[in-house]
mmCIF file of C-alpha atoms in Angstrom:
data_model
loop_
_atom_site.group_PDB
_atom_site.id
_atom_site.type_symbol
_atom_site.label_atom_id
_atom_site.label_comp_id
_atom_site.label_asym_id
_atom_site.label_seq_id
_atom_site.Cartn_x
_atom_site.Cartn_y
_atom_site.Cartn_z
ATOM 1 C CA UNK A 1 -38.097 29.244 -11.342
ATOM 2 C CA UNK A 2 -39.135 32.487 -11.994
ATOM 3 C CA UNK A 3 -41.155 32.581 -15.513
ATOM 4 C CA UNK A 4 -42.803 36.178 -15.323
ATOM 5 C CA UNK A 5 -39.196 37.663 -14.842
ATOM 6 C CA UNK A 6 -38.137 35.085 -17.633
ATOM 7 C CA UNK A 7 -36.917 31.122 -17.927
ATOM 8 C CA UNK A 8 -35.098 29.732 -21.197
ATOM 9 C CA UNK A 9 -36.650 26.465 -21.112
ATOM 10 C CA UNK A 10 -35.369 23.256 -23.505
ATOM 11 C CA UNK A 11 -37.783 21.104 -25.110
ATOM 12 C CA UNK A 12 -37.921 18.123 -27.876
ATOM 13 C CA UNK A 13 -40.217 19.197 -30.108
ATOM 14 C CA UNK A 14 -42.940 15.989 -31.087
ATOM 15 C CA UNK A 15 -43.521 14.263 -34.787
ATOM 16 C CA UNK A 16 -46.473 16.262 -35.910
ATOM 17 C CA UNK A 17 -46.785 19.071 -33.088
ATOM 18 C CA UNK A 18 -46.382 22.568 -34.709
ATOM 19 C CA UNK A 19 -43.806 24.980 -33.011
ATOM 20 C CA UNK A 20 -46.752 27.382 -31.953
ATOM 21 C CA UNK A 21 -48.530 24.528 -30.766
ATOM 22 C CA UNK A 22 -45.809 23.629 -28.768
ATOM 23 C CA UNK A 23 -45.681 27.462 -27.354
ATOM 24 C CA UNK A 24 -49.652 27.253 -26.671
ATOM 25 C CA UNK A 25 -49.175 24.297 -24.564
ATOM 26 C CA UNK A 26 -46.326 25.722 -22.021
ATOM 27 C CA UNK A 27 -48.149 28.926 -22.672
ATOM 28 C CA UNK A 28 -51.472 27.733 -21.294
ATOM 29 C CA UNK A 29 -50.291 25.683 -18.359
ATOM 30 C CA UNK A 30 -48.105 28.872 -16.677
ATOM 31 C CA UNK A 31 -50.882 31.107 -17.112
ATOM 32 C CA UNK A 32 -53.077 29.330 -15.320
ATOM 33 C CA UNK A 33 -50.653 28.401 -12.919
ATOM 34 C CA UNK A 34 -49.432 31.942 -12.458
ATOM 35 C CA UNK A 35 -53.126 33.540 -12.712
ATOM 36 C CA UNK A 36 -52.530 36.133 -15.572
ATOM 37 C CA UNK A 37 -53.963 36.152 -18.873
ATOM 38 C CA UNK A 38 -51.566 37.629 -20.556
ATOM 39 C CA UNK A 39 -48.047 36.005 -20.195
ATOM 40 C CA UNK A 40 -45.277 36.334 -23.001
ATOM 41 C CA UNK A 41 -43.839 32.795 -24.319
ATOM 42 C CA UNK A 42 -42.125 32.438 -27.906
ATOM 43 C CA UNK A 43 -39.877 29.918 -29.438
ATOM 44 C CA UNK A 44 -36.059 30.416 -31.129
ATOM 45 C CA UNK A 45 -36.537 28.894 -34.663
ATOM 46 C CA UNK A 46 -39.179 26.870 -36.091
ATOM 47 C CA UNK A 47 -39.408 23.598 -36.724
ATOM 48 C CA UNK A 48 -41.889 21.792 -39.265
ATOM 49 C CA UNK A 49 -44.189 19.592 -37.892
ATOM 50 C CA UNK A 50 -42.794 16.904 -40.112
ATOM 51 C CA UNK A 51 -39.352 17.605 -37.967
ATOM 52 C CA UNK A 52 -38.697 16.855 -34.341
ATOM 53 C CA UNK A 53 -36.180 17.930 -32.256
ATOM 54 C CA UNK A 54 -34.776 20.574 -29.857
ATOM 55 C CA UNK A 55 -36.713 24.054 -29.328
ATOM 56 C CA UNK A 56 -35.339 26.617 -27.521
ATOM 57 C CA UNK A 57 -38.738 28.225 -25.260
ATOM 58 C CA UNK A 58 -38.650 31.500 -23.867
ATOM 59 C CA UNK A 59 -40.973 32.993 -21.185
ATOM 60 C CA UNK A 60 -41.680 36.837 -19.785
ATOM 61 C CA UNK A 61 -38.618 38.970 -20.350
ATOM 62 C CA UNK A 62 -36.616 36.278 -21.642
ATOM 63 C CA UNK A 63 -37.985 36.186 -24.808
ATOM 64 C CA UNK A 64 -35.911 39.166 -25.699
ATOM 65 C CA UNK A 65 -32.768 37.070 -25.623
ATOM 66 C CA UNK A 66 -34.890 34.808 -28.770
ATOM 67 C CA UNK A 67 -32.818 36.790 -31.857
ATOM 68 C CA UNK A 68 -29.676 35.918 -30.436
ATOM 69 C CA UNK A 69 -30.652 31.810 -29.780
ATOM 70 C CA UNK A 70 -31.991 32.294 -33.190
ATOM 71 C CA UNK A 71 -28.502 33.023 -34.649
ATOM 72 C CA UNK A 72 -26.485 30.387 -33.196
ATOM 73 C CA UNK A 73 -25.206 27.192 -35.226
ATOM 74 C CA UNK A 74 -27.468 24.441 -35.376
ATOM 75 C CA UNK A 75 -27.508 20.684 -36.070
ATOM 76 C CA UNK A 76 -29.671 18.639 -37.799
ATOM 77 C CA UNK A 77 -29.681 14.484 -38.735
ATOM 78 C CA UNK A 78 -31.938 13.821 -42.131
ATOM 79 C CA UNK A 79 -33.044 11.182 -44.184
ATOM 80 C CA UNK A 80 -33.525 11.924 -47.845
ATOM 81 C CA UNK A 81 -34.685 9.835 -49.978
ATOM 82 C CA UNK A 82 -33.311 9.632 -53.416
ATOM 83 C CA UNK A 83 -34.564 9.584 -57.041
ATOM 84 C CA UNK A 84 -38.166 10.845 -56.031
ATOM 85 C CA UNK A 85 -39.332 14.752 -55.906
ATOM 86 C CA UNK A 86 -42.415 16.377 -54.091
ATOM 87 C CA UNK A 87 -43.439 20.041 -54.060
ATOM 88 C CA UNK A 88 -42.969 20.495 -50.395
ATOM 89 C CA UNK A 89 -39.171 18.745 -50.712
ATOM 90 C CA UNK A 90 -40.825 16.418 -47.946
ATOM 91 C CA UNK A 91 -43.937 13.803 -46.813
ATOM 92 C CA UNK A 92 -46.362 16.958 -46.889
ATOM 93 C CA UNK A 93 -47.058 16.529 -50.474
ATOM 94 C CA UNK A 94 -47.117 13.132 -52.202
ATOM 95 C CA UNK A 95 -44.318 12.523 -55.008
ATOM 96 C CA UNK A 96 -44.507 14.450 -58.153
ATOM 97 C CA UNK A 97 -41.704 13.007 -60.017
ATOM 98 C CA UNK A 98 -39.064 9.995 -60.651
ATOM 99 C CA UNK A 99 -35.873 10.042 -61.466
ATOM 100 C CA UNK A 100 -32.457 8.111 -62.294
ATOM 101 C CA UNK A 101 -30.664 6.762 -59.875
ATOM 102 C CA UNK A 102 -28.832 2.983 -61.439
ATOM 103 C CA UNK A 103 -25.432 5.871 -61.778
ATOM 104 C CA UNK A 104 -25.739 6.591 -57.524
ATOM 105 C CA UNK A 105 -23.343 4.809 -55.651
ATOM 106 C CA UNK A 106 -22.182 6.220 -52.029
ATOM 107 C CA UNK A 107 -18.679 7.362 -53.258
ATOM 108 C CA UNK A 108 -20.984 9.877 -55.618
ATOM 109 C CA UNK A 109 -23.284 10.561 -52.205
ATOM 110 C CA UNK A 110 -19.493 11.656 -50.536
ATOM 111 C CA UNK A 111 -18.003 13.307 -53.036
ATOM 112 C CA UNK A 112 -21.295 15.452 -54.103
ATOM 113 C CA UNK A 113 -21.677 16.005 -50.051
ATOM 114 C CA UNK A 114 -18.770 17.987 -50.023
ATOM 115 C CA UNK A 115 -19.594 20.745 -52.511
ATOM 116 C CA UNK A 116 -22.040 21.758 -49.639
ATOM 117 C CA UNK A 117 -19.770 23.053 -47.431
ATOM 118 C CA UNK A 118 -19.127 26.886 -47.035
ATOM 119 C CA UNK A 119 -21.087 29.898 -48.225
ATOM 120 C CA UNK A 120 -24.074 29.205 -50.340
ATOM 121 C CA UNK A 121 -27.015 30.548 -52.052
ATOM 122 C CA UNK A 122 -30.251 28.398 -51.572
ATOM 123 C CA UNK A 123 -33.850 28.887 -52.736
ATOM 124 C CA UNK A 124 -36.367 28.716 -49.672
ATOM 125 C CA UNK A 125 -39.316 26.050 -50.540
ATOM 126 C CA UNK A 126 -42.416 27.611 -51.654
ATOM 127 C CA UNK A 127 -43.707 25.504 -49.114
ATOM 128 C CA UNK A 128 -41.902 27.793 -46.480
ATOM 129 C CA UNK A 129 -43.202 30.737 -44.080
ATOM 130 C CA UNK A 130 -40.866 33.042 -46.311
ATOM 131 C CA UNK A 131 -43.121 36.214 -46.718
ATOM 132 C CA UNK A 132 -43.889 37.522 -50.530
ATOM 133 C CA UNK A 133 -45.844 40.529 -50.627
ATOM 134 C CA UNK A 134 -47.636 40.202 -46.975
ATOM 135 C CA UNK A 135 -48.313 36.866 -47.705
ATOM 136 C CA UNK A 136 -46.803 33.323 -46.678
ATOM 137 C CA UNK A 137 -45.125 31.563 -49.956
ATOM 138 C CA UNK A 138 -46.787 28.458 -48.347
ATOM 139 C CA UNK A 139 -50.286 30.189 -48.409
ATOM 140 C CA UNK A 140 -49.776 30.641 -52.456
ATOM 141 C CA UNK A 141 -48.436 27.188 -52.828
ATOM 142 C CA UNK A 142 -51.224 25.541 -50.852
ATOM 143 C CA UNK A 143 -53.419 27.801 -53.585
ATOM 144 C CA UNK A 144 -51.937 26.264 -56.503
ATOM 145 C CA UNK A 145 -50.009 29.804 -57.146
ATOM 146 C CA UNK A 146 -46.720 30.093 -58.413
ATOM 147 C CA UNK A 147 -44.337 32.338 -56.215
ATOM 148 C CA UNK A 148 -41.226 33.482 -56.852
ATOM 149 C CA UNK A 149 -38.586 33.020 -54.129
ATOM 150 C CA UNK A 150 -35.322 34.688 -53.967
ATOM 151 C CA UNK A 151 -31.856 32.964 -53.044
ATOM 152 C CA UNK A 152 -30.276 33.793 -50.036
ATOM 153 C CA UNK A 153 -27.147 33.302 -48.214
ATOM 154 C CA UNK A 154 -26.274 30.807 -45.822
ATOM 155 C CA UNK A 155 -23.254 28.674 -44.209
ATOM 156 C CA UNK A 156 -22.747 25.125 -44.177
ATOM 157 C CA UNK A 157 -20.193 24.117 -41.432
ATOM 158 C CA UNK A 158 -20.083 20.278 -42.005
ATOM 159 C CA UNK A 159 -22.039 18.031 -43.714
ATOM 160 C CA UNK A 160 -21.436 14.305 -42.779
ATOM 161 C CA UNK A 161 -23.106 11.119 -44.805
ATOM 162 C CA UNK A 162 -24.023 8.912 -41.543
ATOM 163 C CA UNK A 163 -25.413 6.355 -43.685
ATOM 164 C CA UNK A 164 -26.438 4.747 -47.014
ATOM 165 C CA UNK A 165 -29.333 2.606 -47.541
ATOM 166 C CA UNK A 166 -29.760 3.253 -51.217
ATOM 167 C CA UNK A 167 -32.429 4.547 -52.117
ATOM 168 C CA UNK A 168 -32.218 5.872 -48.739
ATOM 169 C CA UNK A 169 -29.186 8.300 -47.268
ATOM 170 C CA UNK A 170 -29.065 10.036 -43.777
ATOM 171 C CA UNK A 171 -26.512 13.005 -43.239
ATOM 172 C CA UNK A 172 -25.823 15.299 -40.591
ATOM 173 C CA UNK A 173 -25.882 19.088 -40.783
ATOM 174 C CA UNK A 174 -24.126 22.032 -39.473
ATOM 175 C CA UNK A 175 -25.556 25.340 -40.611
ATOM 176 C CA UNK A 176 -26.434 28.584 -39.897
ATOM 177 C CA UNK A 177 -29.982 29.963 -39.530
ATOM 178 C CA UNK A 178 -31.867 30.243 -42.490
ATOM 179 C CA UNK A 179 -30.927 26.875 -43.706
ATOM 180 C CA UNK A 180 -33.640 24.640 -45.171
ATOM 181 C CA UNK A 181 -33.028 20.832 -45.046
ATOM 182 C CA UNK A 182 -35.713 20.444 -46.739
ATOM 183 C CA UNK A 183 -33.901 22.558 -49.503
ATOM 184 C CA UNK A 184 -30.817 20.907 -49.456
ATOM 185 C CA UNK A 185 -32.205 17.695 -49.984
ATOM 186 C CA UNK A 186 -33.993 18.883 -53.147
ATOM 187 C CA UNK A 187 -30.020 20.516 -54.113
ATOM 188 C CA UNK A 188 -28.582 17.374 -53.192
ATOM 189 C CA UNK A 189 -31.281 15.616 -55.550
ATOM 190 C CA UNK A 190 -29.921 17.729 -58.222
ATOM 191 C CA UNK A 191 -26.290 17.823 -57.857
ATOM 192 C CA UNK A 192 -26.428 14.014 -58.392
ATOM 193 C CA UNK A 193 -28.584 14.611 -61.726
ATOM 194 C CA UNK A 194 -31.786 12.710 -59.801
ATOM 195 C CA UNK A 195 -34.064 13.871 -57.304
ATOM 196 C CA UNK A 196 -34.322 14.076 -54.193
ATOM 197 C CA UNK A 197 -36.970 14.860 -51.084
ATOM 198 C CA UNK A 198 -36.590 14.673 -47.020
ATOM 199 C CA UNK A 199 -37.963 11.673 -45.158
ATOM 200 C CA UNK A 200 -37.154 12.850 -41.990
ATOM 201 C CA UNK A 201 -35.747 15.121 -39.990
ATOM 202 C CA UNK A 202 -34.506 15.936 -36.697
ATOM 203 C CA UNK A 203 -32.812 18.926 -34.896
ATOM 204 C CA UNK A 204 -29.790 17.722 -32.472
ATOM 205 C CA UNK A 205 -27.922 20.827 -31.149
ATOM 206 C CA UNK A 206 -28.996 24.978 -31.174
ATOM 207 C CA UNK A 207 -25.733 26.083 -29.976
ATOM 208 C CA UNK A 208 -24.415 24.600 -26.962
ATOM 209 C CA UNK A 209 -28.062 22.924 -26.546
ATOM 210 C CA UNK A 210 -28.530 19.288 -27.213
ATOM 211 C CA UNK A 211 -31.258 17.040 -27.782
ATOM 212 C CA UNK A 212 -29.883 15.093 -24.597
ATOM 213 C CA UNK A 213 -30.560 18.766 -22.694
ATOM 214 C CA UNK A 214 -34.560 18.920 -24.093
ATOM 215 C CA UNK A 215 -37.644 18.038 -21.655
ATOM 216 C CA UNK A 216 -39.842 15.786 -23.024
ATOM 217 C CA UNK A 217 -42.497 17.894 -24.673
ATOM 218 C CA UNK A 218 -45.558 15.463 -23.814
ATOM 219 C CA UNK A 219 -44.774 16.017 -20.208
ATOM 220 C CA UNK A 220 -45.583 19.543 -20.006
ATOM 221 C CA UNK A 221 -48.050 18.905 -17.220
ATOM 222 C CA UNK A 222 -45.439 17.172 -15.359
ATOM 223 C CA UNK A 223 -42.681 19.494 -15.835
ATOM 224 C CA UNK A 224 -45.066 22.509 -14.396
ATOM 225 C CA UNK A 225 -46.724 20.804 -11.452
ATOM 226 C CA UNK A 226 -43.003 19.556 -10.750
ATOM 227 C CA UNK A 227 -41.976 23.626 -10.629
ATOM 228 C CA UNK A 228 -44.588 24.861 -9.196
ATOM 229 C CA UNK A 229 -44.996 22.193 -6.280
ATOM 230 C CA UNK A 230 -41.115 22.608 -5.343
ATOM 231 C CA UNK A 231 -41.692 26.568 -4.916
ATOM 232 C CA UNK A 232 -39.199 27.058 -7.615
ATOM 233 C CA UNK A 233 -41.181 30.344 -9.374
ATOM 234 C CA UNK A 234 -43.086 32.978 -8.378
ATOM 235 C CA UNK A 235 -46.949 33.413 -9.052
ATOM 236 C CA UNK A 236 -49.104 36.637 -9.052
ATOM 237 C CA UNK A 237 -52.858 37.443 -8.460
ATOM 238 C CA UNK A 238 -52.742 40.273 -11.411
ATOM 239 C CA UNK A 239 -52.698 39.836 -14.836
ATOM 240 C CA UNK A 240 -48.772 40.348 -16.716
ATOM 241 C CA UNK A 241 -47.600 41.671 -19.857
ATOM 242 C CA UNK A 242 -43.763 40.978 -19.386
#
């Protein structure tokens, strides 16, 4: 392997690992391993750290090819839990508010799933890396400030009810980039006159990339020692900037 001239690597992202602490890890290993300080490795597509799940990682002049992994379809399974609310839409916040939910039954879940299909408009969560005026709309949220997000456009491909546990419900997504689940499940809250917040999410599929594709992400060390002690990339004595 060759990850100076570029490598588009597959990983499961962990529970609770950032995406750019997942890029720091890979990051720091090849580095050393290659000698250079300066080595170019970025990610297609965050993921929370409440979310696991694939992550495309690029290295050297591969990450140019990052906008276009960025654009494909992706797939995501999530639990939502139904008839509570948080301000984050998920477990980063604790629950704000409780609502109906004796008028849920699954044929409701099914038929309300299916208005989610298509073209939509969907409000990002202030709890989101959406920039408003230089700023993160998470950084105002986490400040107590209200911020004013703007709707944007996105495609839902399928949307599939995989199970019901009332108050519990887990549904798989296709979708376009720019799709928050965490979103949805607040929409989905809605649309069934409750609330609604995720419980848990993970990412299955970027593309043609599956979760059964992914290295495991807490064998990094392994997965490097393993390339570098079969000869399969190159290493150089001088610092990079690829």
């Amino acid at each position: 392997m060759d990850f100076l001239e570029g490598e588009v690597l597959y990983f499961n992202k962990p529970l609770n690992w950032t995406s750019f602490y997942l890029v720091k890890q890979i990051r720091n290993r090849l580095s050393r391993k290659l000698k250079v300080k300066k080595f170019k490795v970025g990610h297609a597509g965050t993921l929370d750290p409440l979310a696991s799940g694939v992550m495309i990682i690029c290295t050297g002049k591969a990450t140019k090819q990052i906008e276009s992994f960025q654009y494909k379809t992706k797939e995501y399974v999530a639990t939502i839990k139904l008839g509570e609310t948080t301000p984050s839409f998920d477990l980063e916040t604790e629950v704000d508010g409780s609502y109906e939910t004796a008028h849920i039954t699954r044929e409701l879940v099914e038929e309300t799933l299916k208005k989610f299909t298509g073209s939509l408009w969907q409000v990002p969560p202030v709890y989101s890396a959406v920039k408003v005026d230089g700023k993160r709309a998470y950084e105002f949220a986490r400040a107590g400030e209200e911020v004013e997000l703007k709707a944007k456009e996105l495609v839902i491909d399928e949307i599939e009810l995989l199970s019901y546990d009332f108050p519990q419900i887990t549904v798989r997504v296709v979708c376009s980039k720019g799709t928050y689940i965490r979103a949805l499940a607040r929409d989905i809250g809605l649309a069934l006159n409750s609330g609604a917040h995720l419980t848990g999410l993970i990412r299955t599929r970027i593309g043609d990339v599956r979760l059964s594709d992914c290295l495991d992400a807490e064998k990094i060390d392994e997965f490097v020692e393993n390339a570098f002690n079969g000869r399969e990339c190159k290493t150089s004595d001088n610092d990079s900037n690829n």
